[in-house]
Amino acid sequence: MQTLETPRLILRSWSILDLVDFFSYASDPEIGPAAGWKPHVTREDTWEALRHNIQADDGWAIALRETGKVIGSIKLRPDPKRPALPCKMVGYSLSKGYWGNGYMTEAVGRVLAYAFEEEGLQMVTSYHQPGNDRSRRVILRCGFAFEGILRGSGYQYDGSPMDEYSYSLTREEYFLRG
């Protein structure tokens, strides 16, 4: 993935050198389940996820510009629920120690600029599960419109069905925001 920058962040490809930072937040029991994945128990869990991220090349490590420390991740990949449009969905996770500082809103905003201005997408979508109010606030701050609740459309990491709150932002809406 192309490296993207914001005033405080660098969104860059994953590296094997990110293992320690990735494990630090991926092992937190509040992070993974909110994003639909199982918290990492061992560094081997993180190593497998890191290898997958490097190979998939559909997202970025979110690093602090000042220190280079990886504090989260953000992905932009095809939305399987929207096969008729040039559309991708954005998903993300952030280390709990960095919540409430606007980092994720900043990262999502930069990914939206990339999606619409460089990839020429017609729509970007985002989803969150019930109770994930932090994610909902980021999505709304970034200009997405709430579409509704897709009941039983997603799965938790344990295979159990879950609802998904659905949001979208069209190309026209993005450019009208200024």
PDB file of C-alpha atoms in Angstrom:
ATOM      1  CA  MET A   1       0.000   0.000   0.000  1.00  0.00           C
ATOM      2  CA  GLN A   2       1.062   3.548  -0.676  1.00  0.00           C
ATOM      3  CA  THR A   3       2.310   5.386   2.408  1.00  0.00           C
ATOM      4  CA  LEU A   4      -0.132   8.070   3.556  1.00  0.00           C
ATOM      5  CA  GLU A   5       0.634  10.890   5.958  1.00  0.00           C
ATOM      6  CA  THR A   6      -1.293  13.190   8.270  1.00  0.00           C
ATOM      7  CA  PRO A   7       0.013  15.867  10.624  1.00  0.00           C
ATOM      8  CA  ARG A   8       0.461  13.318  13.459  1.00  0.00           C
ATOM      9  CA  LEU A   9       0.459   9.928  11.752  1.00  0.00           C
ATOM     10  CA  ILE A  10       2.125   7.836   9.093  1.00  0.00           C
ATOM     11  CA  LEU A  11      -0.016   5.116   7.532  1.00  0.00           C
ATOM     12  CA  ARG A  12       2.414   2.620   6.059  1.00  0.00           C
ATOM     13  CA  SER A  13       2.779  -0.988   5.030  1.00  0.00           C
ATOM     14  CA  TRP A  14       3.275  -3.533   7.760  1.00  0.00           C
ATOM     15  CA  SER A  15       6.758  -4.813   8.570  1.00  0.00           C
ATOM     16  CA  ILE A  16       8.015  -7.764  10.587  1.00  0.00           C
ATOM     17  CA  LEU A  17       9.569  -5.123  12.859  1.00  0.00           C
ATOM     18  CA  ASP A  18       6.026  -4.202  14.003  1.00  0.00           C
ATOM     19  CA  LEU A  19       5.540  -7.434  15.952  1.00  0.00           C
ATOM     20  CA  VAL A  20       6.055  -5.978  19.448  1.00  0.00           C
ATOM     21  CA  ASP A  21       3.853  -2.899  18.910  1.00  0.00           C
ATOM     22  CA  PHE A  22       1.158  -4.972  17.191  1.00  0.00           C
ATOM     23  CA  PHE A  23       1.088  -7.545  19.995  1.00  0.00           C
ATOM     24  CA  SER A  24       0.905  -4.744  22.566  1.00  0.00           C
ATOM     25  CA  TYR A  25      -2.518  -3.615  21.382  1.00  0.00           C
ATOM     26  CA  ALA A  26      -3.808  -6.802  19.699  1.00  0.00           C
ATOM     27  CA  SER A  27      -3.569  -8.707  22.982  1.00  0.00           C
ATOM     28  CA  ASP A  28      -5.832  -6.220  24.774  1.00  0.00           C
ATOM     29  CA  PRO A  29      -9.186  -7.971  25.388  1.00  0.00           C
ATOM     30  CA  GLU A  30     -11.105  -4.766  24.546  1.00  0.00           C
ATOM     31  CA  ILE A  31      -9.587  -4.224  21.103  1.00  0.00           C
ATOM     32  CA  GLY A  32     -10.123  -7.365  19.015  1.00  0.00           C
ATOM     33  CA  PRO A  33     -13.699  -8.221  19.985  1.00  0.00           C
ATOM     34  CA  ALA A  34     -14.834  -4.655  19.188  1.00  0.00           C
ATOM     35  CA  ALA A  35     -13.439  -5.182  15.680  1.00  0.00           C
ATOM     36  CA  GLY A  36     -14.667  -8.776  15.365  1.00  0.00           C
ATOM     37  CA  TRP A  37     -11.409 -10.646  15.966  1.00  0.00           C
ATOM     38  CA  LYS A  38     -10.059 -12.705  18.829  1.00  0.00           C
ATOM     39  CA  PRO A  39      -7.529 -10.999  21.102  1.00  0.00           C
ATOM     40  CA  HIS A  40      -4.033 -12.324  20.544  1.00  0.00           C
ATOM     41  CA  VAL A  41      -2.887 -14.596  23.351  1.00  0.00           C
ATOM     42  CA  THR A  42       0.672 -15.257  22.196  1.00  0.00           C
ATOM     43  CA  ARG A  43       3.195 -13.526  19.989  1.00  0.00           C
ATOM     44  CA  GLU A  44       2.688 -16.435  17.587  1.00  0.00           C
ATOM     45  CA  ASP A  45      -0.939 -15.261  17.158  1.00  0.00           C
ATOM     46  CA  THR A  46       0.361 -11.812  16.319  1.00  0.00           C
ATOM     47  CA  TRP A  47       3.045 -13.199  14.025  1.00  0.00           C
ATOM     48  CA  GLU A  48       0.373 -15.057  11.980  1.00  0.00           C
ATOM     49  CA  ALA A  49      -1.808 -11.927  11.775  1.00  0.00           C
ATOM     50  CA  LEU A  50       1.215  -9.819  10.851  1.00  0.00           C
ATOM     51  CA  ARG A  51       2.217 -12.233   8.080  1.00  0.00           C
ATOM     52  CA  HIS A  52      -1.352 -12.089   6.767  1.00  0.00           C
ATOM     53  CA  ASN A  53      -1.340  -8.263   6.827  1.00  0.00           C
ATOM     54  CA  ILE A  54       1.951  -8.136   4.943  1.00  0.00           C
ATOM     55  CA  GLN A  55       0.755 -10.617   2.301  1.00  0.00           C
ATOM     56  CA  ALA A  56      -2.763  -9.153   1.894  1.00  0.00           C
ATOM     57  CA  ASP A  57      -1.418  -5.614   1.452  1.00  0.00           C
ATOM     58  CA  ASP A  58      -4.919  -4.166   1.895  1.00  0.00           C
ATOM     59  CA  GLY A  59      -4.221  -1.912   4.832  1.00  0.00           C
ATOM     60  CA  TRP A  60      -1.811   0.143   6.807  1.00  0.00           C
ATOM     61  CA  ALA A  61      -0.074   0.135  10.142  1.00  0.00           C
ATOM     62  CA  ILE A  62      -0.888   3.404  11.912  1.00  0.00           C
ATOM     63  CA  ALA A  63       2.337   4.837  13.324  1.00  0.00           C
ATOM     64  CA  LEU A  64       2.922   7.981  15.330  1.00  0.00           C
ATOM     65  CA  ARG A  65       4.886  10.442  13.226  1.00  0.00           C
ATOM     66  CA  GLU A  66       7.084  11.530  16.164  1.00  0.00           C
ATOM     67  CA  THR A  67       8.181   8.097  17.385  1.00  0.00           C
ATOM     68  CA  GLY A  68       7.282   5.558  14.681  1.00  0.00           C
ATOM     69  CA  LYS A  69       5.399   3.476  17.265  1.00  0.00           C
ATOM     70  CA  VAL A  70       2.551   1.463  15.721  1.00  0.00           C
ATOM     71  CA  ILE A  71      -0.667   2.250  17.585  1.00  0.00           C
ATOM     72  CA  GLY A  72      -3.275   0.680  15.324  1.00  0.00           C
ATOM     73  CA  SER A  73      -4.308  -0.521  11.915  1.00  0.00           C
ATOM     74  CA  ILE A  74      -6.653   0.543   9.151  1.00  0.00           C
ATOM     75  CA  LYS A  75      -7.824  -1.431   6.133  1.00  0.00           C
ATOM     76  CA  LEU A  76      -9.471  -0.493   2.857  1.00  0.00           C
ATOM     77  CA  ARG A  77     -10.728  -3.542   1.027  1.00  0.00           C
ATOM     78  CA  PRO A  78     -13.571  -4.504  -1.306  1.00  0.00           C
ATOM     79  CA  ASP A  79     -16.983  -4.551   0.354  1.00  0.00           C
ATOM     80  CA  PRO A  80     -18.533  -7.937  -0.455  1.00  0.00           C
ATOM     81  CA  LYS A  81     -21.983  -6.480   0.233  1.00  0.00           C
ATOM     82  CA  ARG A  82     -21.583  -3.962  -2.658  1.00  0.00           C
ATOM     83  CA  PRO A  83     -20.316  -5.909  -5.675  1.00  0.00           C
ATOM     84  CA  ALA A  84     -22.071  -3.671  -8.230  1.00  0.00           C
ATOM     85  CA  LEU A  85     -20.109  -0.507  -7.336  1.00  0.00           C
ATOM     86  CA  PRO A  86     -16.498   0.592  -7.259  1.00  0.00           C
ATOM     87  CA  CYS A  87     -16.722   0.468  -3.475  1.00  0.00           C
ATOM     88  CA  LYS A  88     -14.476  -0.462  -0.598  1.00  0.00           C
ATOM     89  CA  MET A  89     -15.028  -0.671   3.134  1.00  0.00           C
ATOM     90  CA  VAL A  90     -12.831   0.856   5.784  1.00  0.00           C
ATOM     91  CA  GLY A  91     -12.171  -0.923   9.073  1.00  0.00           C
ATOM     92  CA  TYR A  92      -9.781  -0.108  11.870  1.00  0.00           C
ATOM     93  CA  SER A  93      -8.501  -0.749  15.366  1.00  0.00           C
ATOM     94  CA  LEU A  94      -6.554   1.451  17.767  1.00  0.00           C
ATOM     95  CA  SER A  95      -4.567   0.817  20.919  1.00  0.00           C
ATOM     96  CA  LYS A  96      -6.634   1.758  23.973  1.00  0.00           C
ATOM     97  CA  GLY A  97      -3.951   4.108  25.272  1.00  0.00           C
ATOM     98  CA  TYR A  98      -4.558   6.356  22.258  1.00  0.00           C
ATOM     99  CA  TRP A  99      -8.371   6.494  22.355  1.00  0.00           C
ATOM    100  CA  GLY A 100      -9.990   9.908  22.603  1.00  0.00           C
ATOM    101  CA  ASN A 101      -7.220  11.863  20.875  1.00  0.00           C
ATOM    102  CA  GLY A 102      -8.682  12.059  17.371  1.00  0.00           C
ATOM    103  CA  TYR A 103      -6.085   9.726  15.864  1.00  0.00           C
ATOM    104  CA  MET A 104      -8.594   7.411  14.223  1.00  0.00           C
ATOM    105  CA  THR A 105     -10.689  10.244  12.810  1.00  0.00           C
ATOM    106  CA  GLU A 106      -7.459  11.643  11.340  1.00  0.00           C
ATOM    107  CA  ALA A 107      -6.461   8.265   9.867  1.00  0.00           C
ATOM    108  CA  VAL A 108      -9.917   7.528   8.405  1.00  0.00           C
ATOM    109  CA  GLY A 109     -10.052  11.023   6.907  1.00  0.00           C
ATOM    110  CA  ARG A 110      -6.738  10.448   5.132  1.00  0.00           C
ATOM    111  CA  VAL A 111      -7.843   7.015   3.860  1.00  0.00           C
ATOM    112  CA  LEU A 112     -11.056   8.579   2.526  1.00  0.00           C
ATOM    113  CA  ALA A 113      -9.011  11.162   0.623  1.00  0.00           C
ATOM    114  CA  TYR A 114      -6.941   8.335  -0.859  1.00  0.00           C
ATOM    115  CA  ALA A 115     -10.043   6.265  -1.705  1.00  0.00           C
ATOM    116  CA  PHE A 116     -11.927   9.035  -3.488  1.00  0.00           C
ATOM    117  CA  GLU A 117      -9.149  11.232  -4.853  1.00  0.00           C
ATOM    118  CA  GLU A 118      -6.583   8.615  -5.859  1.00  0.00           C
ATOM    119  CA  GLU A 119      -8.506   5.359  -6.321  1.00  0.00           C
ATOM    120  CA  GLY A 120     -11.592   7.062  -7.761  1.00  0.00           C
ATOM    121  CA  LEU A 121     -14.053   4.977  -5.745  1.00  0.00           C
ATOM    122  CA  GLN A 122     -17.779   5.723  -5.951  1.00  0.00           C
ATOM    123  CA  MET A 123     -18.488   4.735  -2.349  1.00  0.00           C
ATOM    124  CA  VAL A 124     -16.755   3.840   0.897  1.00  0.00           C
ATOM    125  CA  THR A 125     -18.618   1.901   3.568  1.00  0.00           C
ATOM    126  CA  SER A 126     -17.979   1.154   7.201  1.00  0.00           C
ATOM    127  CA  TYR A 127     -19.590  -1.169   9.716  1.00  0.00           C
ATOM    128  CA  HIS A 128     -19.511  -1.609  13.459  1.00  0.00           C
ATOM    129  CA  GLN A 129     -21.132  -4.017  15.829  1.00  0.00           C
ATOM    130  CA  PRO A 130     -23.677  -3.122  18.513  1.00  0.00           C
ATOM    131  CA  GLY A 131     -22.217  -1.269  21.468  1.00  0.00           C
ATOM    132  CA  ASN A 132     -19.124   0.023  19.687  1.00  0.00           C
ATOM    133  CA  ASP A 133     -19.911   3.693  20.271  1.00  0.00           C
ATOM    134  CA  ARG A 134     -16.307   4.828  19.764  1.00  0.00           C
ATOM    135  CA  SER A 135     -16.323   3.443  16.243  1.00  0.00           C
ATOM    136  CA  ARG A 136     -19.760   4.951  15.580  1.00  0.00           C
ATOM    137  CA  ARG A 137     -18.495   8.394  16.581  1.00  0.00           C
ATOM    138  CA  VAL A 138     -15.454   8.130  14.285  1.00  0.00           C
ATOM    139  CA  ILE A 139     -17.648   7.037  11.378  1.00  0.00           C
ATOM    140  CA  LEU A 140     -20.096   9.913  11.875  1.00  0.00           C
ATOM    141  CA  ARG A 141     -17.304  12.502  12.336  1.00  0.00           C
ATOM    142  CA  CYS A 142     -15.889  11.389   8.999  1.00  0.00           C
ATOM    143  CA  GLY A 143     -19.165  12.176   7.220  1.00  0.00           C
ATOM    144  CA  PHE A 144     -20.674   8.730   6.705  1.00  0.00           C
ATOM    145  CA  ALA A 145     -24.468   8.363   6.607  1.00  0.00           C
ATOM    146  CA  PHE A 146     -26.151   5.721   8.757  1.00  0.00           C
ATOM    147  CA  GLU A 147     -27.955   3.224   6.532  1.00  0.00           C
ATOM    148  CA  GLY A 148     -29.395   0.849   9.104  1.00  0.00           C
ATOM    149  CA  ILE A 149     -28.760  -2.344  11.015  1.00  0.00           C
ATOM    150  CA  LEU A 150     -27.980  -5.462   9.022  1.00  0.00           C
ATOM    151  CA  ARG A 151     -29.259  -8.103  11.384  1.00  0.00           C
ATOM    152  CA  GLY A 152     -27.150 -11.237  11.596  1.00  0.00           C
ATOM    153  CA  SER A 153     -24.969 -10.151   8.656  1.00  0.00           C
ATOM    154  CA  GLY A 154     -21.606 -10.564  10.376  1.00  0.00           C
ATOM    155  CA  TYR A 155     -19.770 -13.037  12.540  1.00  0.00           C
ATOM    156  CA  GLN A 156     -17.866 -12.753  15.763  1.00  0.00           C
ATOM    157  CA  TYR A 157     -14.455 -14.421  15.876  1.00  0.00           C
ATOM    158  CA  ASP A 158     -16.066 -17.423  17.587  1.00  0.00           C
ATOM    159  CA  GLY A 159     -18.419 -17.943  14.623  1.00  0.00           C
ATOM    160  CA  SER A 160     -21.545 -16.615  16.327  1.00  0.00           C
ATOM    161  CA  PRO A 161     -23.691 -14.276  14.208  1.00  0.00           C
ATOM    162  CA  MET A 162     -23.780 -10.581  14.985  1.00  0.00           C
ATOM    163  CA  ASP A 163     -25.592  -7.515  13.759  1.00  0.00           C
ATOM    164  CA  GLU A 164     -23.719  -4.847  11.852  1.00  0.00           C
ATOM    165  CA  TYR A 165     -24.486  -1.157  11.831  1.00  0.00           C
ATOM    166  CA  SER A 166     -24.024  -0.016   8.238  1.00  0.00           C
ATOM    167  CA  TYR A 167     -22.758   3.368   6.989  1.00  0.00           C
ATOM    168  CA  SER A 168     -21.771   4.733   3.608  1.00  0.00           C
ATOM    169  CA  LEU A 169     -20.183   7.800   2.080  1.00  0.00           C
ATOM    170  CA  THR A 170     -20.560   8.450  -1.643  1.00  0.00           C
ATOM    171  CA  ARG A 171     -18.052  10.181  -3.849  1.00  0.00           C
ATOM    172  CA  GLU A 172     -20.445  13.119  -4.296  1.00  0.00           C
ATOM    173  CA  GLU A 173     -20.982  13.454  -0.542  1.00  0.00           C
ATOM    174  CA  TYR A 174     -17.235  13.384   0.055  1.00  0.00           C
ATOM    175  CA  PHE A 175     -16.538  16.197  -2.419  1.00  0.00           C
ATOM    176  CA  LEU A 176     -19.504  18.279  -1.235  1.00  0.00           C
ATOM    177  CA  ARG A 177     -18.071  18.271   2.300  1.00  0.00           C
ATOM    178  CA  GLY A 178     -15.222  20.417   1.055  1.00  0.00           C
TER     179      GLY A 178
END
